[in-house]
Amino acid sequence: MIMKTDAKKNNKKIEKEIEKLIGKLTLDEKISMIHGAGIFRTGEVERLGIPGVVFSDGPMGVRAEFMRDRWIPAGNHDDNVSYLPSNSALASTWNPYRAYEMGHVLGAEARGRGKDMILAPGINIKRSPLCGRNFEYMSEDPNLAATLAVPFIKGVQENDVAACVKHFAANVQETDRLMVDEEIDDRTLYEIYFPAFKAAVQEGKAYSVMGAYNKINGDYCCENKNLLDLVLRGEWGFDGTVISDWGAVHRTKEAAECSMDIEMSVFPDFDEYKLANPLKEAIMKGEISEETVNAKVRNILRMMYRLKVIGKEKNDRKAGSYNTPEHREMILRTAEESMILLKNEKQTLPLNASKIKKLVVIGQNAAKIHSDGGGSAEIKALYEICPLMGLKMYLGGNTQVEYYKGYHVPNKSKTFDHNWQADSLDDLKDTDIGKAVRDEEHMNEMHRKGEEERLAQMEKDKAEVHEKNKVLFAQAIEAAKDADAVIFVGGLNHDIDSEGFDRSDMKLPYEQDALIEALLDVRKDMIVTFIGGSPVEMPWRNKASAILWSYYAGMETGNAFAEIIFGDVNPSGKLAETFPKKYEDCVTAKNGQFGVWGKITLEEGLYLGYRHFDRERITPAFCFGHGLSYTEFTYSGLTLKAEKGKDVKINFTVKNTGKRIGSEIVQVYIAPIAPKVDRPDKELKAYSKVELAPGKSRKVSLTLRQEDFAYFDEHLHEFIADAGDYEILVGASCEDIRLKGIAALA
Ligand code: BGC
């Protein structure tokens, strides 16, 4: 084990070596290191044994190989990988250990595929349920996102692969994704959008951060001195590598003179990148100092030492591995813990398999593969077990399992298969690449055109769906009448949950609501289940007795699904985001500052997700932190003790009073009683997942630190924890508060 002082000495030695290397590198060589030399790699300096950095997407597995200089899949047969649960699924486990394991799997697979950096995790805060990329992100709550991001990053990086935390910062919408300007006040940035990134950097020790596409307060994130120099490097002490999102750098001088180290893009004219020839020319003319390049190279080399790409430890670099049985086992465990039982009246679930002779399964998501969609999160999965296969594998051949589509899903048209990166290149084939590539307006125009076409196509699809559904509905309803059990598996897919565009509403697509209503009329006991990446309205929810929600849960989805349906696994996932009754209840619907082009103002400040629902006294369909179990838990004996200055130690007991083993996620919220400034009613500050055998109880001890009581004072530019009384709320969800106490902060 390296002692702290040794580590310091070692660091000093490495810094010296870095300076020596910088002294040896020519300007051309240095410049080749700070921009893409392939769509997923930077240039190497063979002469000095410095290889390029090799990147890969993304959060749900290591993406398939692309051609080196074209946005075209290489078409290999050796790049299928383990398909991990999405970050939205992972966050629903509320289990930092599972986050660590998923990070470990992703890191090992990335290294196994020869990558240096995996472009994950995505930790943006979910501001609106309509954001197309929410399925890739964790939560609406900064504490939950931060506490899961940290172990995830550690898991990745113990494989000698860099985690690249994205997208810094406040990448809250896909509409106008390349250019939208977001007006955000400092308090909101520091309390909502920064904490997960700060924890990722300071506690997770992420080696890399990806600058987002959007602007914040007028400046592009990748050219933003406030964001990158003052906050990330200055206040948080980040000394790793900042890379741009692909195509997020717009101007040479601005990007050169702020702490953005590597410019990546989607275009093949690598020498024309802003940090390539244009930068060299500006340096030669004396307009930009060479030291700006040295600073970037320094950060890149430091990361390379950490990854053991160069330096004395080079021969000890981990080799990684992909597609191992251990990875699949860990993926299954996370999938099991990620599914959320939203409703379960009269113990409708679990089903007793031995009593089912005929099972009717209805809905397209029962038999759909999701791993190959979503944008940059798409992967070539080694396999993906859909719910229908999971159910059949579980039940075996003696049970009759009948499957009905129930509703029509139009074929993925070219417009839906929208990947702006690839499309940009398509469009440029016959044009002057040099000119068009550098034309921001052109890129934005194409993005806008793509969006218009997509919306028009959606309208056409609706008519097709309506026509085809007539028959499909009738078949499903008829079949449902005569079965021992009926399971509906609907929801969303990556034609809807996707990079590049936002959802236009929060409704279930393909007329699923009408079908569910009709099915519930004939089968009150139908189990309603969903796979999706973001909340949907469930207008029929009072009629249904059992509702199970799964995010995109990875290659073992079907197995985890069957185990939960038949009770081998007791569900323990809880919502990491609010499920509103209707979109109109959301803050972004009320202020209209979402999904518009040009500029948005985050007028709601801190009040998004449950903070908004609390303040407006709106009851959502299913609140933040909600999730049921097949057993019951009671809470008792809350004690609060002030410790070490302003820390507060919380103790209470949780008991499993039901008949099955199960896990409860206990949540602690702080509610300031008479705050001096405007503050949310309550905020999540601690949680724990406790597994208990029937009849057993356990004492839970959690500590609230002084900073957990603090708010960001914009004038003083620091966090302040005011003295006074704070209510400490302990509960099973943000609405189901079981214990209360008061902590007096001196
Ligand atoms: C996405 C990033 C992704 C990158 C490389 C961008 O369009 O926003 O999340 O890592 O492409 O594929």
mmCIF file of C-alpha atoms and ligand atoms in Angstrom, residues 39-40 56-59 63 66 71 119-120 133 136-137 164 166-167 171 174 177-178 210 213 243-247 264-266 375-377 419-421 499, ligand 1:
data_model
loop_
_atom_site.group_PDB
_atom_site.id
_atom_site.type_symbol
_atom_site.label_atom_id
_atom_site.label_comp_id
_atom_site.label_asym_id
_atom_site.label_seq_id
_atom_site.Cartn_x
_atom_site.Cartn_y
_atom_site.Cartn_z
ATOM 1 C CA ILE A 39 -13.541 10.248 -34.309
ATOM 2 C CA PHE A 40 -12.729 8.419 -31.073
ATOM 3 C CA SER A 56 -15.570 5.032 -26.280
ATOM 4 C CA ASP A 57 -19.172 5.678 -25.395
ATOM 5 C CA GLY A 58 -20.978 5.122 -23.240
ATOM 6 C CA PRO A 59 -22.944 4.576 -20.128
ATOM 7 C CA ARG A 63 -19.988 1.062 -27.870
ATOM 8 C CA PHE A 66 -16.371 2.842 -35.618
ATOM 9 C CA TRP A 71 -18.958 8.011 -38.347
ATOM 10 C CA LEU A 119 -17.549 8.457 -21.862
ATOM 11 C CA ALA A 120 -19.610 7.824 -18.733
ATOM 12 C CA ARG A 133 -31.584 11.757 -22.573
ATOM 13 C CA GLU A 136 -28.914 8.075 -19.375
ATOM 14 C CA TYR A 137 -28.962 10.217 -16.250
ATOM 15 C CA CYS A 164 -15.428 10.862 -18.252
ATOM 16 C CA LYS A 166 -20.690 14.178 -18.557
ATOM 17 C CA HIS A 167 -22.059 16.657 -19.548
ATOM 18 C CA ASN A 171 -27.151 19.822 -20.102
ATOM 19 C CA GLU A 174 -31.859 18.012 -26.303
ATOM 20 C CA ARG A 177 -28.732 20.855 -28.021
ATOM 21 C CA LEU A 178 -25.722 22.300 -29.801
ATOM 22 C CA MET A 210 -16.753 16.273 -20.625
ATOM 23 C CA TYR A 213 -22.725 21.516 -25.785
ATOM 24 C CA ILE A 243 -12.634 16.982 -23.180
ATOM 25 C CA SER A 244 -15.252 18.655 -25.302
ATOM 26 C CA ASP A 245 -18.475 16.975 -26.273
ATOM 27 C CA TRP A 246 -18.245 16.022 -29.937
ATOM 28 C CA GLY A 247 -18.462 19.332 -31.779
ATOM 29 C CA MET A 264 -13.370 16.237 -30.141
ATOM 30 C CA SER A 265 -15.833 16.422 -32.989
ATOM 31 C CA VAL A 266 -17.740 14.341 -35.490
ATOM 32 C CA GLY A 375 -28.010 7.644 -29.618
ATOM 33 C CA SER A 376 -24.478 7.497 -28.286
ATOM 34 C CA ALA A 377 -25.646 5.104 -25.551
ATOM 35 C CA ASN A 419 -28.236 10.512 -35.322
ATOM 36 C CA TRP A 420 -27.204 14.063 -35.975
ATOM 37 C CA GLN A 421 -23.566 13.063 -36.044
ATOM 38 C CA GLU A 499 -30.335 11.625 -27.654
HETATM 39 C C1 BGC B 1 -22.892 13.036 -26.969
HETATM 40 C C2 BGC B 1 -21.909 12.495 -25.947
HETATM 41 C C3 BGC B 1 -21.123 11.376 -26.564
HETATM 42 C C4 BGC B 1 -20.418 11.895 -27.814
HETATM 43 C C5 BGC B 1 -19.581 10.862 -28.511
HETATM 44 C C6 BGC B 1 -22.217 13.396 -28.267
HETATM 45 O O1 BGC B 1 -23.144 13.706 -29.231
HETATM 46 O O2 BGC B 1 -23.543 14.159 -26.438
HETATM 47 O O3 BGC B 1 -22.587 12.052 -24.790
HETATM 48 O O4 BGC B 1 -20.219 10.865 -25.625
HETATM 49 O O5 BGC B 1 -21.387 12.352 -28.718
HETATM 50 O O6 BGC B 1 -20.379 9.922 -29.128
#
